[in-house]
CSV table of C-alpha atoms in Angstrom, one decimal:
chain,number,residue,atom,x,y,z
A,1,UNK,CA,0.0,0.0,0.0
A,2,UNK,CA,1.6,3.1,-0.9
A,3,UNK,CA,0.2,6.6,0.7
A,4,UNK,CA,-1.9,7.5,-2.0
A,5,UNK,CA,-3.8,4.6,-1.5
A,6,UNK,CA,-4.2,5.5,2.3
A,7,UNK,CA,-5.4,9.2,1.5
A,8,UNK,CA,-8.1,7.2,-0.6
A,9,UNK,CA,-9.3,5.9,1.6
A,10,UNK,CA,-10.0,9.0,3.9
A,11,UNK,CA,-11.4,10.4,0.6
A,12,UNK,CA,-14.0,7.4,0.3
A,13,UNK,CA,-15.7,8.3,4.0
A,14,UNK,CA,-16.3,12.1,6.1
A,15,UNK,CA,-15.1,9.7,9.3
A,16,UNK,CA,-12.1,7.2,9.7
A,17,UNK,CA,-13.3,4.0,7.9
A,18,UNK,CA,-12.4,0.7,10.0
A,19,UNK,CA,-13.6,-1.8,6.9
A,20,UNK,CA,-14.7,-1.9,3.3
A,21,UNK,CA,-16.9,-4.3,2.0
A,22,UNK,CA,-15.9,-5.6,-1.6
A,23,UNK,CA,-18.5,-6.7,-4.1
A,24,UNK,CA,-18.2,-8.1,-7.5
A,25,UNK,CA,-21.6,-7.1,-9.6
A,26,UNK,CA,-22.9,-8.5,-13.0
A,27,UNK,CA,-25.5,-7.6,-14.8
A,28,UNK,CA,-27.5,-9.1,-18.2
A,29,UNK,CA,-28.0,-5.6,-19.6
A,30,UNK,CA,-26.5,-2.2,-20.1
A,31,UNK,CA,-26.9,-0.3,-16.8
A,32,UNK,CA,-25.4,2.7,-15.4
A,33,UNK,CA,-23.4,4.1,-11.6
A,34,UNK,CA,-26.8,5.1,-10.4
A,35,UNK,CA,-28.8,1.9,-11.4
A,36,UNK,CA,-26.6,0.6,-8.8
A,37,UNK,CA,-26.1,2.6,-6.2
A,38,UNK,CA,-30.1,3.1,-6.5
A,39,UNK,CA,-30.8,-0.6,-6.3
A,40,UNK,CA,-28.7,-1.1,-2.9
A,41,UNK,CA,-30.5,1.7,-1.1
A,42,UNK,CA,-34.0,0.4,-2.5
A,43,UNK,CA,-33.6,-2.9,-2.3
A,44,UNK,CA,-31.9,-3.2,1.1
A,45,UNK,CA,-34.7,-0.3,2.6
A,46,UNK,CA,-36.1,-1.9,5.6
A,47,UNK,CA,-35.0,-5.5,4.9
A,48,UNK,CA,-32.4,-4.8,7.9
A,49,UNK,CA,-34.8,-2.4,10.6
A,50,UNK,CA,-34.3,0.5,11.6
A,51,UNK,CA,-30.8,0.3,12.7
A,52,UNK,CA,-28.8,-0.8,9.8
A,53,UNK,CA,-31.1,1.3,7.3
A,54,UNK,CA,-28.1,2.2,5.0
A,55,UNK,CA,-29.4,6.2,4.0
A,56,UNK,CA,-29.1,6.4,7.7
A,57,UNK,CA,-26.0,4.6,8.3
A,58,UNK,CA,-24.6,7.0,5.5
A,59,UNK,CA,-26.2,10.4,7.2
A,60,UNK,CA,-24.9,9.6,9.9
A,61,UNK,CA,-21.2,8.8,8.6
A,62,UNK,CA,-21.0,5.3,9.8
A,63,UNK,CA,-20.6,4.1,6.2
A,64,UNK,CA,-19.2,6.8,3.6
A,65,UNK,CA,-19.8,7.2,0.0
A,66,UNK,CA,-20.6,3.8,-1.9
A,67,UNK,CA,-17.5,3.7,-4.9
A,68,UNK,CA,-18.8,1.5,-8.3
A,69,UNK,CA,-16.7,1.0,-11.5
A,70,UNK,CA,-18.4,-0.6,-14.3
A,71,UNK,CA,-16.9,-2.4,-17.2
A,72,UNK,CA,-19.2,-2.7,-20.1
A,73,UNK,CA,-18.4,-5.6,-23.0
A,74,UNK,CA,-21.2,-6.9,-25.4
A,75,UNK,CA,-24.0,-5.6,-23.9
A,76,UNK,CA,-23.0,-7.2,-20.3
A,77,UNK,CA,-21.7,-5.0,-17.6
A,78,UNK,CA,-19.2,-6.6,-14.8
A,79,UNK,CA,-17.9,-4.4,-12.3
A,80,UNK,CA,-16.9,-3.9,-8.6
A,81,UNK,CA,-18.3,-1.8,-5.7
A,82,UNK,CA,-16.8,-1.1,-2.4
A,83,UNK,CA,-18.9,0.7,0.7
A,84,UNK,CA,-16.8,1.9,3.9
A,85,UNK,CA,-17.8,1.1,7.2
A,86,UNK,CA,-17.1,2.5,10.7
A,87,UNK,CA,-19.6,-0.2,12.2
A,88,UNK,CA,-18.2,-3.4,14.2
A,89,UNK,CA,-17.3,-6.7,12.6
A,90,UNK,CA,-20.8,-7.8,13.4
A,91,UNK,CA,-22.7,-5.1,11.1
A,92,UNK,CA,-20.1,-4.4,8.7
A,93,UNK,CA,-21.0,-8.3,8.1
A,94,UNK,CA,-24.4,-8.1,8.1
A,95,UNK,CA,-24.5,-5.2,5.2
A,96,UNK,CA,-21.9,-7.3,3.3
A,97,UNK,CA,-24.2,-10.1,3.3
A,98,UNK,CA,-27.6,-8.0,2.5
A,99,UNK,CA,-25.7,-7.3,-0.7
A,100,UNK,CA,-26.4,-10.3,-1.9
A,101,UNK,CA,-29.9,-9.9,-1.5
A,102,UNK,CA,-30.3,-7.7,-4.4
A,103,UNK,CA,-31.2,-9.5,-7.8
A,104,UNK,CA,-31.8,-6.8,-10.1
A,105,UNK,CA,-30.3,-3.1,-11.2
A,106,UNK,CA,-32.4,-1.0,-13.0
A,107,UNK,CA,-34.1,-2.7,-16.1
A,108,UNK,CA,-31.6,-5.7,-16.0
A,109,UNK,CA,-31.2,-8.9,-14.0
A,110,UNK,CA,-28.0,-8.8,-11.5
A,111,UNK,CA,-26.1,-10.9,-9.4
A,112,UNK,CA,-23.7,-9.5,-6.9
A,113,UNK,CA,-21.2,-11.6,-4.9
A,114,UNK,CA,-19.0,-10.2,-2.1
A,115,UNK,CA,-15.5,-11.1,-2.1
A,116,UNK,CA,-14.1,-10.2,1.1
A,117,UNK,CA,-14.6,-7.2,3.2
A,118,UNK,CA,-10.6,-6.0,4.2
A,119,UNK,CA,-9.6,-4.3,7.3
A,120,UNK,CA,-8.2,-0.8,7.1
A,121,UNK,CA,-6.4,-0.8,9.9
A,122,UNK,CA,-4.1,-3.7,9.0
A,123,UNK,CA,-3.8,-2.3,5.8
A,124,UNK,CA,-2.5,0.8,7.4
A,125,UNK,CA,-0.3,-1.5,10.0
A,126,UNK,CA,1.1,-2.8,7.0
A,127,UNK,CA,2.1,0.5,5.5
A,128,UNK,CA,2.9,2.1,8.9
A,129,UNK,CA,5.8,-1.0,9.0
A,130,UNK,CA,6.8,-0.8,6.0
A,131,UNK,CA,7.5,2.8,5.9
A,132,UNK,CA,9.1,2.8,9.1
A,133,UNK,CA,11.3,0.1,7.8
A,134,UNK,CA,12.3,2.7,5.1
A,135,UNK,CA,13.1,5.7,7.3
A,136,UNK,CA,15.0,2.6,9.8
A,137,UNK,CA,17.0,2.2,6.9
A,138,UNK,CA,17.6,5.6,6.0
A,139,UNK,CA,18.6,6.5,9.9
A,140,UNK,CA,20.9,3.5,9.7
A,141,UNK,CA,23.1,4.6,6.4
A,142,UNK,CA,23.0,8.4,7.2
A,143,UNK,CA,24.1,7.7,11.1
A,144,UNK,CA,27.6,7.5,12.1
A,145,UNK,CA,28.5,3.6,13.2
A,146,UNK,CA,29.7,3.7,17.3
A,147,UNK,CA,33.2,2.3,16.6
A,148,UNK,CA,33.8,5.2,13.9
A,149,UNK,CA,32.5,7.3,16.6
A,150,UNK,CA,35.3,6.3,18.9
A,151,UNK,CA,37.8,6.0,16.2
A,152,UNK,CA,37.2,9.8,15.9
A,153,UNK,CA,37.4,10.8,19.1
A,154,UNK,CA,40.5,8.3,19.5
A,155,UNK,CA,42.1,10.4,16.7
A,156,UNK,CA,41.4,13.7,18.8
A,157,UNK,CA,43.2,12.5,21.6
A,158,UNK,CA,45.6,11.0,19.7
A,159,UNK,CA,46.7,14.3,17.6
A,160,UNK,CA,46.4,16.2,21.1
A,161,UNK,CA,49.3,13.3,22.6
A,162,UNK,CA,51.0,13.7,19.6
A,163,UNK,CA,54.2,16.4,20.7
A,164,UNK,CA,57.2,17.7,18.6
A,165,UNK,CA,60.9,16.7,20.3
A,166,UNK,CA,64.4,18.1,20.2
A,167,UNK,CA,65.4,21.4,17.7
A,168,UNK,CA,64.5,18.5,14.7
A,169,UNK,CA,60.7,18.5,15.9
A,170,UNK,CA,60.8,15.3,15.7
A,171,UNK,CA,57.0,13.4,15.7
A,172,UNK,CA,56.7,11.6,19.6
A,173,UNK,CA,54.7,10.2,22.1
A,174,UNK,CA,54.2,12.8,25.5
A,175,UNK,CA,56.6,10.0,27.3
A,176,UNK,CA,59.7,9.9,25.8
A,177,UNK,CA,61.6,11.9,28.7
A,178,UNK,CA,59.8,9.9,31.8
A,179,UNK,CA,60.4,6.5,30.3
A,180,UNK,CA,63.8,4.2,30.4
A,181,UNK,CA,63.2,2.3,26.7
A,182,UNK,CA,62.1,4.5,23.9
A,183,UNK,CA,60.5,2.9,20.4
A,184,UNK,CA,62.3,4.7,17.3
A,185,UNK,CA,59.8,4.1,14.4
A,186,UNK,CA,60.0,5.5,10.4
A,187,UNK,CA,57.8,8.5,10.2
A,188,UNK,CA,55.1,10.5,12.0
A,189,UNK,CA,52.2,8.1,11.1
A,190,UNK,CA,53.8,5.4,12.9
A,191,UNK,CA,53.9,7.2,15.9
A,192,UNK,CA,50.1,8.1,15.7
A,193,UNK,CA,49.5,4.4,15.4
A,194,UNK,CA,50.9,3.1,18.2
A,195,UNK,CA,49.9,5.9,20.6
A,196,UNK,CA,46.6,5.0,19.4
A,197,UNK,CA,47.4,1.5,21.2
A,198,UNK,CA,48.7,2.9,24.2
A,199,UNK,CA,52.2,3.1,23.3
A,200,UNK,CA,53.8,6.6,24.5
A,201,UNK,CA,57.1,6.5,24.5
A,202,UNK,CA,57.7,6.1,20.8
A,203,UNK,CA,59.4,8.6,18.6
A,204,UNK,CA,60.6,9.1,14.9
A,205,UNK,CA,63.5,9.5,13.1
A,206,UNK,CA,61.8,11.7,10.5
A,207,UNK,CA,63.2,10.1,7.4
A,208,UNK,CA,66.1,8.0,6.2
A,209,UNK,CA,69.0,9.8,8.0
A,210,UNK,CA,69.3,9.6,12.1
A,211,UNK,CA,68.3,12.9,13.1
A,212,UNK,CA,71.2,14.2,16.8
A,213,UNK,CA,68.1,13.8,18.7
A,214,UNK,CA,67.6,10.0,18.4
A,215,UNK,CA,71.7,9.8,18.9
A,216,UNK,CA,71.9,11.3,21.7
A,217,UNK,CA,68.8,9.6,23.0
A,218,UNK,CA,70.5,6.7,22.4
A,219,UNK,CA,72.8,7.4,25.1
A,220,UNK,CA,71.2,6.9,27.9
A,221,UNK,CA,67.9,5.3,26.8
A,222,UNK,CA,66.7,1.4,26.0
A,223,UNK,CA,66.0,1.9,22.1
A,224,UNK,CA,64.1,-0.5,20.0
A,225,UNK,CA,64.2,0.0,16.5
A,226,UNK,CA,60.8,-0.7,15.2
A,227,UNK,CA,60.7,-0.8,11.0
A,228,UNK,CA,58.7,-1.3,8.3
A,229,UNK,CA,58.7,-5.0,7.0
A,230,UNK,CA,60.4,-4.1,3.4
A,231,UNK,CA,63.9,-3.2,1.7
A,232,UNK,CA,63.0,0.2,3.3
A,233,UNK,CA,63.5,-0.9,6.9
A,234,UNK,CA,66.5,-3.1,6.4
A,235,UNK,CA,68.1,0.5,4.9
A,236,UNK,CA,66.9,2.3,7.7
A,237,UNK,CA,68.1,-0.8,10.3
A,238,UNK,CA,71.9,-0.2,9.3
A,239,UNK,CA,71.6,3.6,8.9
A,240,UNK,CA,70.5,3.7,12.6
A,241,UNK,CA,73.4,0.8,13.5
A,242,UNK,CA,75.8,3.0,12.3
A,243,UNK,CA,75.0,6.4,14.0
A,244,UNK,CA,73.2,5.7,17.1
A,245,UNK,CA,73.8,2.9,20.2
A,246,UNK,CA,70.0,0.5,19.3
A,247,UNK,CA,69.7,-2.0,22.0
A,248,UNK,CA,67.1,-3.8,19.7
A,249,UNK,CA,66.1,-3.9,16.6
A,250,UNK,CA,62.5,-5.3,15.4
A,251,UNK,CA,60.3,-5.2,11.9
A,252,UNK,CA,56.7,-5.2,10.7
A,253,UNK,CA,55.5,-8.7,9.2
A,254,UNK,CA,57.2,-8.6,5.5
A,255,UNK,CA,55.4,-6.2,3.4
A,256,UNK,CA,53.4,-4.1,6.3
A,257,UNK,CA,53.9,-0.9,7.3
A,258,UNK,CA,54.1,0.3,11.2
A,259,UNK,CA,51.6,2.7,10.3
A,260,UNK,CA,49.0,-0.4,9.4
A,261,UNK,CA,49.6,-2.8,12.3
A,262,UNK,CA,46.8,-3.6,14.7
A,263,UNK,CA,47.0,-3.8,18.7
A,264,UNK,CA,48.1,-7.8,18.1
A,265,UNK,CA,50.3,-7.3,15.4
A,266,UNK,CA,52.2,-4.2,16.9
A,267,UNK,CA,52.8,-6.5,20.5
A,268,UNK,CA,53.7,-9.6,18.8
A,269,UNK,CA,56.4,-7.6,16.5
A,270,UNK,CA,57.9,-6.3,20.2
A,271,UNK,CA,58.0,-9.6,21.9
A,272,UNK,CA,59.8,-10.6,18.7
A,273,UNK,CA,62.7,-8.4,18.6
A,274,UNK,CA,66.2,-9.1,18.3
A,275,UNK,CA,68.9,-7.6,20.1
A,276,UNK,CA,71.7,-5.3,18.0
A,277,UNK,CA,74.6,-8.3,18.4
A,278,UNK,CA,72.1,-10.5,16.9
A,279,UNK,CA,71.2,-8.1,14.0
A,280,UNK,CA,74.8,-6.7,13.4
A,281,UNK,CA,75.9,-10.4,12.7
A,282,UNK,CA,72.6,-10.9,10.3
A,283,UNK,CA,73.8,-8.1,8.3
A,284,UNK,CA,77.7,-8.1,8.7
A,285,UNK,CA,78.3,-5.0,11.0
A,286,UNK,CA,81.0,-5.3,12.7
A,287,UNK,CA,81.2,-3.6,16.5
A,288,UNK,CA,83.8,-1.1,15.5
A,289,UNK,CA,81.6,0.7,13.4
A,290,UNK,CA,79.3,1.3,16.0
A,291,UNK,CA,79.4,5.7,17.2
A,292,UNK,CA,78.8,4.3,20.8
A,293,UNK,CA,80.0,2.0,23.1
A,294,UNK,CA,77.6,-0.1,25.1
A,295,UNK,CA,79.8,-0.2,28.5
A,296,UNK,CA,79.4,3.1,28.5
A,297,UNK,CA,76.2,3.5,27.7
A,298,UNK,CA,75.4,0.7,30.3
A,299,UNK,CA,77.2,2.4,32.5
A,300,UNK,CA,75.6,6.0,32.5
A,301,UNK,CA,72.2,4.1,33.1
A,302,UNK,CA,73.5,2.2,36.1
A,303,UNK,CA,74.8,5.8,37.3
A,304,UNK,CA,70.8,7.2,36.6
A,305,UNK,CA,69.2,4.5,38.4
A,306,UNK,CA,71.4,4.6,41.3
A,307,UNK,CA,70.4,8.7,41.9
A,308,UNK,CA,66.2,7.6,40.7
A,309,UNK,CA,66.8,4.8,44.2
A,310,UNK,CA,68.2,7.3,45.5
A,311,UNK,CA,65.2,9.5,45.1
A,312,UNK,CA,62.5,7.6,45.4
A,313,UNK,CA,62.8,7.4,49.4
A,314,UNK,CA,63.2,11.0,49.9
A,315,UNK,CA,59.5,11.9,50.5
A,316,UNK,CA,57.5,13.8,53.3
A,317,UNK,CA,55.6,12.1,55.7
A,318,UNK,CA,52.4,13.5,55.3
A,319,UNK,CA,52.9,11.7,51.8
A,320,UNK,CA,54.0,8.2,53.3
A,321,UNK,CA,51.1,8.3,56.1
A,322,UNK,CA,49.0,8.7,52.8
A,323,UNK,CA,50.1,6.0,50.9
A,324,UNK,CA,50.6,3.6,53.7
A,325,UNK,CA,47.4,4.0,54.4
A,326,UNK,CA,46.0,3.8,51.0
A,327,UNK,CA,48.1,0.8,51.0
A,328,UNK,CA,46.5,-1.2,53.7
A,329,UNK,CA,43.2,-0.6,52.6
A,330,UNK,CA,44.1,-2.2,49.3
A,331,UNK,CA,44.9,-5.8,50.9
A,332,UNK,CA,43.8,-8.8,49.2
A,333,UNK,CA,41.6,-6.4,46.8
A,334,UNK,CA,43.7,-6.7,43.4
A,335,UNK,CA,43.3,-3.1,42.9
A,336,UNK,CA,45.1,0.1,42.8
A,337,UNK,CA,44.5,3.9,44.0
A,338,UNK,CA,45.5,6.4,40.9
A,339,UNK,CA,46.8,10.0,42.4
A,340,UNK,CA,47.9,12.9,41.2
A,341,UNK,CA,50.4,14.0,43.8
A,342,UNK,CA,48.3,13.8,46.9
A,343,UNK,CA,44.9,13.8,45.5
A,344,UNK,CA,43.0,10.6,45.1
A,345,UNK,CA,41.8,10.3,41.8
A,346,UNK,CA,40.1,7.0,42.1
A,347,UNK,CA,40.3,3.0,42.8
A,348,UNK,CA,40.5,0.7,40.0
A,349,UNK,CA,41.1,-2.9,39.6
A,350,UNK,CA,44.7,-3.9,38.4
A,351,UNK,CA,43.7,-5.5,35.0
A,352,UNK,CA,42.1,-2.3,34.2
A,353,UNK,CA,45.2,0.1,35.5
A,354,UNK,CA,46.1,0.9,31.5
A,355,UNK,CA,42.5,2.0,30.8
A,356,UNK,CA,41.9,3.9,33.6
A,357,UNK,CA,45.9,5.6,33.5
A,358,UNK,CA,44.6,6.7,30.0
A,359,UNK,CA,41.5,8.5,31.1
A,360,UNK,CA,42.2,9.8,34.7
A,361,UNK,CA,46.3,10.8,33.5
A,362,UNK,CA,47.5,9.8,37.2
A,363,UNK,CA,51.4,10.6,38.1
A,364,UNK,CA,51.0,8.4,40.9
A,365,UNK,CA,50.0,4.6,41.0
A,366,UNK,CA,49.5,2.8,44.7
A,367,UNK,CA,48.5,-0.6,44.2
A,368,UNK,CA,48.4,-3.8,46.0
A,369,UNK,CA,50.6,-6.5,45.1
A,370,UNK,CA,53.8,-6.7,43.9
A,371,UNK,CA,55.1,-4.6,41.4
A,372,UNK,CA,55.8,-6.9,37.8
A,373,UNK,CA,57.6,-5.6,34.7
A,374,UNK,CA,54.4,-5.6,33.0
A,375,UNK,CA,53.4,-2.8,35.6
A,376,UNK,CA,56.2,-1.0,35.7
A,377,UNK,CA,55.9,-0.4,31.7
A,378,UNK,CA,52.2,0.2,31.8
A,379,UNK,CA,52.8,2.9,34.5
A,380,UNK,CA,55.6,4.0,32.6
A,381,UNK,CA,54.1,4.5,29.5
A,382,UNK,CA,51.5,6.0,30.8
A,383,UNK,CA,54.2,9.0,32.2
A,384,UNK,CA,53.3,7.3,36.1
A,385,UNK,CA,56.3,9.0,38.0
A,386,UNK,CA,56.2,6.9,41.1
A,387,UNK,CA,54.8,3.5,42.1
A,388,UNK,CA,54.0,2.2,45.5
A,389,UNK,CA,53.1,-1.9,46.4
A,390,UNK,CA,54.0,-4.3,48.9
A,391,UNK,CA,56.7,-5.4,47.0
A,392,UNK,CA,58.9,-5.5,43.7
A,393,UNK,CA,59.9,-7.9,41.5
A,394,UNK,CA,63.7,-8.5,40.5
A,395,UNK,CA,65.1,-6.1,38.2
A,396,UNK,CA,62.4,-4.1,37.6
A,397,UNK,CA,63.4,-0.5,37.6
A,398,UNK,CA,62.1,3.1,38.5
A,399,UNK,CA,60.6,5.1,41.2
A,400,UNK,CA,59.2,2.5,43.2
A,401,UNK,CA,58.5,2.4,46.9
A,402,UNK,CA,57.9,-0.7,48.9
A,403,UNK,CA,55.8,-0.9,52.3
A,404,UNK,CA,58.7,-1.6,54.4
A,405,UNK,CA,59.7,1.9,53.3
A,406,UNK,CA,57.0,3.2,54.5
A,407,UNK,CA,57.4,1.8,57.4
A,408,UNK,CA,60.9,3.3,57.8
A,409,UNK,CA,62.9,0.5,57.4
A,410,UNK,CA,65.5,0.1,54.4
């Protein structure tokens, strides 16, 4: 049913028709619209009472203006007529069936057989769904999908982390400075991709040549060279062998780009990488032609994490009452209190600490537990200046304090 077809039918009655009775007519003759709509009134006059007299029924509006076509061929007529009713089932039924009743039109013997009598309503239920299904549809291709939604917004927040570093400008993630291992990737989309996975101490070299900036960063950073899986990277892997001190080098699966990994791909590639011996034997590069030598460079980072330990004790004690009692309210709840300095930004579980890092942008982490390497780079990454727990795994390094610190004790 289209919507002309509904504004017919208002046309067809003065009030809202519920029904309309369908007739087929035939006739042995020639007759005429009038013959017929004459012979229903007169022969139907009184045969139903009082009630159900149709002149009345149609003064009053409870059925609306009787419709006949007519189809004339050989001197027969065939045609249709259809009445409106806003009666009940019952009497809409009972006129339907009086129809029948009627034998002659005019000058001519006549037959007429009803052949259904069809409920508006569902008629206009059917068009009401089917029209909603269209605007559904429309609503559907002209609105905006949810995840590009939060792709969008993700690119917001990722331009805004996006930062320029050293007199090159080099393209970098806001925690290059605050974090101990730095990811050198190709070129400024590479960066945007992984600090759209989190990843924030990542920073580029800005084009074939190592820029002083990722040299001297080299110096007293854990660098991971992290290339594009093509002749490209292997290029780029020697260049940066040759000027700067790389701890480790790894690639993009062969014929990807940084820039295209996903979240899976990007983690895999960094659990994967090799370290520089490994990679200077793969492509013949001998130590000597290295700019830097690693005992030194070793060396200078022993000398920084000795002054960080040193550090990381030295705080006031309206500071360690806080977090020793932030601490002991944590026990044996597998969570963590995010601060920024003294001011408790909230309590989240642990497996969450990454999300919630992102959103609240906490410098200080108290957790319960003991602090693993995976935590110590999630907090780092996250530019988390110091951590406090109960405890610390081996060899993890940073500004950590312990709760037997706290309590004073070395």
């Amino acid at each position: 049913m289209n919507a002309e077809e509904v504004i017919n039918v208002g046309k067809i009655s003065p009030v809202a028709a519920k029904y309309i009775v369908k007739a087929e007519i035939k006739a042995k003759g020639v007759i005429e619209k009038p013959d017929v709509i004459g012979a229903i009134f007169g022969q139907t006059e009184g045969l139903l009472g009082p009630d159900l007299e149709l002149r009345e029924l149609q003064k009053s509006g409870r059925i609306g203006r009787i419709e006949v076509r007519l189809d004339t061929r050989n001197g027969k007529v065939e045609g249709t007529i259809e009445i409106p009713s806003s009666m009940d089932k019952a009497e809409t039924a009972i006129i339907a069936a009086a129809l029948e009743t009627i034998d002659r039109v005019g000058p001519c013997e006549a037959e007429i057989k009803v052949i259904g009598v069809e409920d508006v309503r569902e008629r206009k239920r059917k068009y009401i769904v089917d029209k909603a299904k269209e605007i559904l549809k429309n609503m559907m291709i002209r609105a905006p999908d949810s995840q590009e939604i939060v792709d969008e917004v993700t690119e917001t927040v990722r331009q805004a982390e996006l930062v320029e570093y050293g007199p090159e400008r080099l393209p970098a993630g806001p925690a290059v400075d605050s974090s101990e291992e730095v990811i050198v990737v190709e070129g400024r989309a590479d960066v945007l991709n992984l600090l759209k996975y989190g990843f924030k101490n990542v920073i580029s070299i800005g084009g074939a040549k190592i820029p002083k900036t990722i040299i001297e960063l080299s110096k007293s950073k854990t660098m991971t060279l992290f290339v594009d899986g093509d002749r490209g990277g292997d290029i780029i892997i020697k260049e940066a062998l040759m000027g700067a001190d790389i701890d480790f080098v790894t690639r993009a699966p062969a014929g990807k780009e940084v820039e295209e990994l996903t979240k899976k791909e990007i983690h895999k590639a960094l659990r994967a990488k090799e370290s520089v011996e490994q990679v200077r034997a793969n492509l013949g590069i001998t130590r000597e032609h290295a700019a830097h030598a690693p005992e030194r460079k070793r060396q200078g980072r022993q000398e920084k994490q000795e002054e960080k330990s040193k550090k990381h004790v030295d705080l006031p004690e309206d500071k360690k009452e806080l977090f020793k009692k932030l601490l002991e309210d944590l026990v044996g709840t597998r969570g963590a209190y995010l601060l920024r300095d003294t001011e408790v930004l909230g309590k989240v579980p642990l497996v969450e600490l990454s999300r919630y890092l992102e959103i609240l942008k906490a410098d200080t982490v108290v957790m319960d537990g003991i602090v693993t390497r995976k935590v110590s780079a999630i907090c780092r990454n996250h530019g988390v200046d110091l951590i406090v727990a109960r405890d610390v795994e081996s060899g993890v390094n940073g500004r950590i304090i312990v709760e037997k610190e706290l309590e004073g004790s070395e």
